[in-house]
Amino acid sequence: MIRPVSRLLAAAVAALLLAPVAPAHAAGTPYTKAPVSGSLSTYRVSGVYVAGVSSGAYLANQIQVAYSQRIRGAALFAAGPYYCAQNNVAQALYGCGDNIYPTYLSALQTYTRTWAGYGWVDPVSGLSGEPVYVFHGGSDGTVKRSVSDDLVRYQQHFGASVQYDSGSAAGHGWVTPYGTVGCTATAAPYLNDCGTDPQQTFLRKLFGSVQPPNTGPLGGTLVRFSQHTFAVGGWANGLSMDANGFAYVPSSCASGATCRLLVALHGCLQGHSRVGTAFVDRANLNQYADTNATIVLYPQAVAVPSNPNGCWDWWGYLGATNYPIKGGAQVETVMNMVRRLGG
């Protein structure tokens, strides 16, 4: 005969055995959130930061310089200095990816100061003391080391506090613990696993300190929103931007907590139309967002005839010369999203 205490124990064991068990989570596979259609809301945002890879890093740098009074810091992977292409596709290819041409760094610095004087970009004093993280991989043949060196020199020229991570063997891509290609590869979806966590490093640089990431199920919401709402002219596709973008909103931010806002810009061939939500899911940003009260905005570019690889406009492919300054179509479209979110 089973005694009462034993009956309770037996019942508890049976309940445990019959309870649904969460599936095992493979190492290197992040927990994700399915996108939910909605609109961008306004939150209590304490500061705005930008990050990007390749063409996304070039656009992030354009936003940083144009709005340096508002942008608190930048993390730039695999890119060169501001306005490197100078509205010229040949310069973009041979001077800002390859190093056959020079970057004309001193001219870029002069343009920046001149445009600040015109009010086309914020005063360069906004860059002074700003935390900036620059990453270049040793196996990156798409953007040469000397080009990223000049990005560092550009930022330092205006007084930014730069951390340069150039010791990795990475190929051309966004390095993340959730990468799906080998460290030295330059291959789709350009998410490289080098056994390191650059996101922890650059978030610590940008924020001053960082809490460990959430390695369990994500607690926030991934919102899929219309980019047409924010597009200059009202039609995102006309700006080589996709119909929809994404924003990850931690539950604490949705509940009214004060949060940071990080704009994360994918690279060429890395937008939703090419790789689905791979960058959104595997960039290792939502995991840190949950534990560091940070909203992550993921604008999306898309291919058009003048931009077949779905890059961001850092060489003038939209046909307007104001692409790197205030009023530039993609710069302003992204900033419209930032403003709506409360940044």
Coordinates of C-alpha atoms in Angstrom, one line a residue:
M1 CA 0.0 0.0 0.0
I2 CA 1.4 3.4 -1.0
R3 CA 1.5 5.9 1.9
P4 CA 0.0 9.4 1.4
V5 CA 3.4 11.1 1.1
S6 CA 4.5 8.4 -1.4
R7 CA 1.3 8.9 -3.4
L8 CA 2.2 12.6 -3.6
L9 CA 5.7 11.9 -4.7
A10 CA 4.5 9.4 -7.3
A11 CA 2.0 11.9 -8.6
A12 CA 4.7 14.5 -8.9
V13 CA 7.1 12.2 -10.8
A14 CA 4.3 11.2 -13.1
A15 CA 3.4 14.8 -13.8
L16 CA 7.0 15.6 -14.5
L17 CA 7.3 12.6 -16.9
L18 CA 4.1 13.5 -18.7
A19 CA 4.9 17.3 -19.0
P20 CA 5.8 18.5 -22.5
V21 CA 9.6 18.8 -22.8
A22 CA 11.1 21.7 -24.8
P23 CA 13.1 20.5 -27.8
A24 CA 16.8 20.4 -27.4
H25 CA 18.4 23.6 -28.8
A26 CA 21.5 23.0 -30.9
A27 CA 24.6 24.9 -30.2
G28 CA 25.0 27.8 -32.6
T29 CA 21.2 28.0 -33.2
P30 CA 19.6 31.0 -31.7
Y31 CA 16.1 31.2 -30.3
T32 CA 14.0 33.3 -32.7
K33 CA 10.7 35.2 -32.8
A34 CA 8.3 34.9 -35.7
P35 CA 7.5 38.3 -37.1
V36 CA 4.2 39.9 -36.2
S37 CA 2.7 42.4 -38.5
G38 CA 2.2 45.8 -36.9
S39 CA 3.4 49.4 -36.9
L40 CA 6.2 51.2 -35.1
S41 CA 5.3 52.7 -31.8
T42 CA 7.0 55.4 -29.8
Y43 CA 9.0 54.3 -26.7
R44 CA 11.2 56.0 -24.0
V45 CA 14.5 56.1 -25.9
S46 CA 17.5 57.3 -24.1
G47 CA 20.0 57.2 -26.9
V48 CA 20.4 56.1 -30.6
Y49 CA 23.2 54.0 -31.9
V50 CA 24.0 52.6 -35.4
A51 CA 25.7 49.4 -36.6
G52 CA 26.2 47.8 -40.0
V53 CA 28.2 45.6 -42.2
S54 CA 29.6 46.4 -45.7
S55 CA 27.2 48.7 -47.4
G56 CA 25.2 48.8 -44.2
A57 CA 28.3 50.1 -42.4
Y58 CA 28.7 52.8 -45.0
L59 CA 25.1 53.9 -44.5
A60 CA 25.5 53.7 -40.8
N61 CA 28.5 56.0 -41.1
Q62 CA 26.5 58.4 -43.2
I63 CA 23.8 58.5 -40.6
Q64 CA 26.3 58.9 -37.8
V65 CA 28.1 61.9 -39.5
A66 CA 24.9 63.6 -40.7
Y67 CA 23.2 63.3 -37.3
S68 CA 26.2 63.2 -34.9
Q69 CA 24.4 65.3 -32.4
R70 CA 21.8 62.5 -32.1
I71 CA 23.7 59.4 -32.8
R72 CA 25.6 58.2 -29.6
G73 CA 28.0 55.7 -31.2
A74 CA 28.6 53.4 -34.2
A75 CA 29.8 49.8 -34.8
L76 CA 31.1 49.5 -38.4
F77 CA 32.1 46.1 -39.9
A78 CA 34.0 45.8 -43.2
A79 CA 33.8 49.4 -44.5
G80 CA 35.8 52.5 -45.3
P81 CA 35.5 56.2 -44.5
Y82 CA 32.6 58.5 -44.8
Y83 CA 31.8 59.6 -48.4
C84 CA 34.6 57.3 -49.7
A85 CA 32.9 56.7 -53.1
Q86 CA 32.4 60.4 -53.8
N87 CA 29.3 59.7 -55.9
N88 CA 31.4 57.5 -58.3
V89 CA 30.9 53.8 -58.7
A90 CA 34.5 53.3 -60.0
Q91 CA 35.9 54.9 -56.8
A92 CA 33.5 52.8 -54.8
L93 CA 34.9 49.6 -56.4
Y94 CA 38.6 50.4 -56.7
G95 CA 39.1 52.9 -53.8
C96 CA 36.6 51.9 -51.1
G97 CA 36.5 48.1 -51.6
D98 CA 39.8 47.4 -53.3
N99 CA 42.7 49.7 -52.7
I100 CA 43.8 50.2 -56.3
Y101 CA 42.7 53.9 -55.9
P102 CA 43.4 55.9 -52.7
T103 CA 40.5 56.8 -50.5
Y104 CA 41.5 60.5 -50.7
L105 CA 41.1 60.7 -46.9
S106 CA 42.1 64.3 -46.5
A107 CA 39.5 65.4 -49.1
L108 CA 36.8 63.4 -47.2
Q109 CA 37.7 65.2 -44.0
T110 CA 37.5 68.5 -45.8
Y111 CA 34.1 67.7 -47.3
T112 CA 32.8 66.8 -43.8
R113 CA 33.9 70.1 -42.3
T114 CA 32.6 72.1 -45.2
W115 CA 29.2 70.4 -45.2
A116 CA 29.0 70.9 -41.5
G117 CA 29.5 74.6 -42.1
Y118 CA 26.6 74.6 -44.6
G119 CA 24.4 72.7 -42.1
W120 CA 24.2 69.7 -44.4
V121 CA 25.6 67.5 -41.6
D122 CA 25.7 68.2 -37.9
P123 CA 28.7 70.1 -36.5
V124 CA 31.8 67.8 -36.4
S125 CA 32.1 68.5 -32.7
G126 CA 29.3 65.8 -32.4
L127 CA 31.9 63.2 -33.4
S128 CA 34.4 64.2 -30.7
G129 CA 34.5 61.6 -27.9
E130 CA 31.9 59.4 -29.6
P131 CA 32.5 55.6 -29.1
V132 CA 33.1 53.8 -32.4
Y133 CA 33.9 50.2 -33.0
V134 CA 35.5 49.2 -36.3
F135 CA 35.9 45.5 -37.4
H136 CA 38.0 44.2 -40.2
G137 CA 38.7 40.5 -40.9
G138 CA 42.1 39.3 -42.1
S139 CA 40.5 37.2 -44.9
D140 CA 38.3 40.0 -46.2
G141 CA 39.3 40.6 -49.8
T142 CA 36.1 42.6 -50.6
V143 CA 37.1 45.6 -48.4
K144 CA 40.9 45.8 -48.0
R145 CA 42.5 46.4 -44.7
S146 CA 43.9 49.8 -45.8
V147 CA 40.4 51.0 -46.6
S148 CA 39.2 50.1 -43.1
D149 CA 42.4 51.7 -41.7
D150 CA 41.3 54.9 -43.3
L151 CA 37.9 54.6 -41.7
V152 CA 39.6 54.5 -38.3
R153 CA 41.8 57.5 -39.2
Y154 CA 38.7 59.4 -40.4
Q155 CA 36.9 58.8 -37.1
Q156 CA 40.0 59.6 -35.0
H157 CA 40.6 62.8 -37.0
F158 CA 37.3 64.2 -35.6
G159 CA 38.1 63.0 -32.1
A160 CA 36.0 59.8 -31.9
S161 CA 37.1 57.2 -29.4
V162 CA 37.8 54.2 -31.7
Q163 CA 38.3 50.6 -30.9
Y164 CA 39.7 48.8 -33.9
D165 CA 39.2 45.0 -34.0
S166 CA 41.5 43.8 -36.8
G167 CA 42.9 40.6 -35.3
S168 CA 40.2 38.2 -36.6
A169 CA 40.8 35.9 -39.6
A170 CA 37.2 36.6 -40.7
G171 CA 36.1 36.9 -44.3
H172 CA 33.7 39.6 -45.5
G173 CA 30.7 39.5 -43.3
W174 CA 29.0 40.0 -40.0
V175 CA 30.8 37.9 -37.4
T176 CA 28.4 36.3 -34.9
P177 CA 28.3 33.2 -32.6
Y178 CA 25.2 32.2 -34.7
G179 CA 27.0 32.4 -38.0
T180 CA 26.3 29.8 -40.6
V181 CA 29.5 30.0 -42.6
G182 CA 33.1 29.4 -41.6
C183 CA 35.2 32.2 -40.1
T184 CA 37.4 32.9 -43.2
A185 CA 34.6 32.5 -45.8
T186 CA 33.1 35.3 -47.9
A187 CA 29.8 33.6 -48.7
A188 CA 26.0 33.9 -48.3
P189 CA 24.4 34.8 -46.0
Y190 CA 27.7 36.6 -44.9
L191 CA 27.2 35.6 -41.2
N192 CA 30.5 34.2 -40.1
D193 CA 31.2 32.1 -37.0
C194 CA 34.7 32.8 -35.7
G195 CA 34.1 31.4 -32.2
T196 CA 34.0 35.0 -30.9
D197 CA 31.3 37.4 -29.8
P198 CA 32.0 40.8 -31.4
Q199 CA 28.5 42.0 -30.3
Q200 CA 29.5 41.8 -26.7
T201 CA 32.7 43.8 -27.5
F202 CA 31.1 46.5 -29.5
L203 CA 28.0 46.9 -27.2
R204 CA 30.4 47.3 -24.3
K205 CA 32.3 50.0 -26.2
L206 CA 29.1 51.8 -27.2
F207 CA 27.1 51.5 -23.9
G208 CA 30.0 51.5 -21.4
S209 CA 28.9 48.2 -20.0
V210 CA 26.8 45.2 -21.1
Q211 CA 24.9 42.5 -19.5
P212 CA 25.3 38.9 -20.7
P213 CA 22.9 37.9 -23.5
N214 CA 19.6 36.0 -23.1
T215 CA 20.5 32.5 -24.3
G216 CA 17.0 31.2 -23.7
P217 CA 13.7 31.9 -25.5
L218 CA 13.4 35.6 -26.5
G219 CA 11.0 37.6 -24.4
G220 CA 10.3 40.5 -26.9
T221 CA 8.3 40.9 -30.1
L222 CA 9.6 41.1 -33.6
V223 CA 7.5 43.6 -35.4
R224 CA 7.2 43.6 -39.2
F225 CA 6.2 47.1 -40.3
S226 CA 5.7 48.9 -43.6
Q227 CA 8.7 50.9 -44.7
H228 CA 6.4 52.9 -47.1
T229 CA 5.1 54.8 -44.1
F230 CA 8.6 56.3 -43.5
A231 CA 10.0 56.4 -47.0
V232 CA 10.8 59.8 -48.6
G233 CA 8.1 60.1 -51.2
G234 CA 6.0 57.4 -49.7
W235 CA 7.3 54.5 -51.8
A236 CA 10.1 52.4 -50.3
N237 CA 10.7 50.4 -53.4
G238 CA 11.5 53.6 -55.3
L239 CA 14.4 54.0 -52.8
S240 CA 15.7 50.5 -53.3
M241 CA 14.1 49.6 -49.9
D242 CA 11.8 46.7 -49.3
A243 CA 8.2 47.0 -48.5
N244 CA 8.7 45.9 -44.9
G245 CA 11.3 46.3 -42.2
F246 CA 11.6 44.8 -38.8
A247 CA 12.0 46.0 -35.2
Y248 CA 12.8 43.8 -32.2
V249 CA 11.2 45.3 -29.0
P250 CA 12.0 43.7 -25.7
S251 CA 9.1 43.3 -23.3
S252 CA 10.6 45.8 -20.8
C253 CA 10.7 48.5 -23.5
A254 CA 7.1 47.8 -24.5
S255 CA 6.1 48.1 -20.8
G256 CA 7.5 51.6 -20.5
A257 CA 11.1 51.2 -19.5
T258 CA 13.7 53.6 -20.7
C259 CA 15.6 51.8 -23.5
R260 CA 18.3 52.4 -26.1
L261 CA 17.7 52.2 -29.8
L262 CA 20.2 50.4 -32.1
V263 CA 19.8 50.7 -35.9
A264 CA 21.3 47.5 -37.5
L265 CA 21.9 47.7 -41.2
H266 CA 22.5 44.5 -43.2
G267 CA 25.0 44.3 -46.1
C268 CA 24.6 43.6 -49.8
L269 CA 22.9 40.3 -50.6
Q270 CA 21.8 40.1 -47.0
G271 CA 18.4 41.7 -46.9
H272 CA 15.1 39.9 -46.3
S273 CA 14.4 39.4 -50.0
R274 CA 17.6 37.4 -50.3
V275 CA 18.1 35.6 -47.0
G276 CA 14.8 35.9 -45.2
T277 CA 15.3 36.8 -41.5
A278 CA 18.8 35.3 -41.3
F279 CA 20.4 38.6 -40.4
V280 CA 17.6 39.6 -38.0
D281 CA 17.7 36.2 -36.3
R282 CA 21.4 35.5 -36.2
A283 CA 23.1 38.9 -35.8
N284 CA 23.2 38.2 -32.0
L285 CA 21.5 41.5 -31.3
N286 CA 18.1 40.4 -30.1
Q287 CA 19.7 38.3 -27.4
Y288 CA 21.6 41.3 -26.0
A289 CA 18.5 43.5 -26.5
D290 CA 16.5 41.5 -24.1
T291 CA 19.0 41.9 -21.2
N292 CA 20.2 45.4 -22.1
A293 CA 16.9 47.3 -22.6
T294 CA 17.6 47.9 -26.3
I295 CA 15.2 48.1 -29.2
V296 CA 16.8 46.9 -32.5
L297 CA 15.6 48.4 -35.8
Y298 CA 16.3 46.4 -38.9
P299 CA 15.6 48.5 -42.0
Q300 CA 15.7 46.5 -45.3
A301 CA 17.1 47.2 -48.7
V302 CA 16.0 45.4 -51.9
A303 CA 17.5 45.0 -55.3
V304 CA 16.5 47.3 -58.2
P305 CA 18.0 47.5 -61.7
S306 CA 20.5 50.2 -60.5
N307 CA 21.3 48.1 -57.4
P308 CA 21.1 44.4 -58.3
N309 CA 22.6 43.2 -55.0
G310 CA 20.3 45.0 -52.7
C311 CA 23.0 47.2 -51.2
W312 CA 22.5 50.5 -49.3
D313 CA 23.2 53.7 -51.2
W314 CA 26.8 54.7 -50.4
W315 CA 27.9 55.6 -54.0
G316 CA 24.9 57.4 -55.4
Y317 CA 23.0 54.7 -57.3
L318 CA 19.7 56.5 -56.7
G319 CA 20.9 59.3 -58.8
A320 CA 21.0 62.0 -56.2
T321 CA 24.2 63.6 -55.0
N322 CA 22.8 64.2 -51.4
Y323 CA 22.8 60.6 -50.5
P324 CA 25.3 60.9 -47.6
I325 CA 23.9 64.1 -45.9
K326 CA 20.7 65.3 -44.3
G327 CA 17.9 65.0 -46.9
G328 CA 19.5 61.9 -48.5
A329 CA 16.6 59.6 -49.3
Q330 CA 17.8 56.5 -47.4
V331 CA 19.3 58.5 -44.6
E332 CA 16.1 60.3 -44.0
T333 CA 13.9 57.3 -44.4
V334 CA 15.8 55.5 -41.7
M335 CA 15.8 58.6 -39.5
N336 CA 12.0 58.8 -39.9
M337 CA 11.8 55.3 -38.4
V338 CA 14.2 56.4 -35.6
R339 CA 12.0 59.4 -34.9
R340 CA 8.9 57.4 -34.7
L341 CA 10.5 55.0 -32.3
G342 CA 11.3 57.9 -30.0
G343 CA 15.0 58.4 -30.9

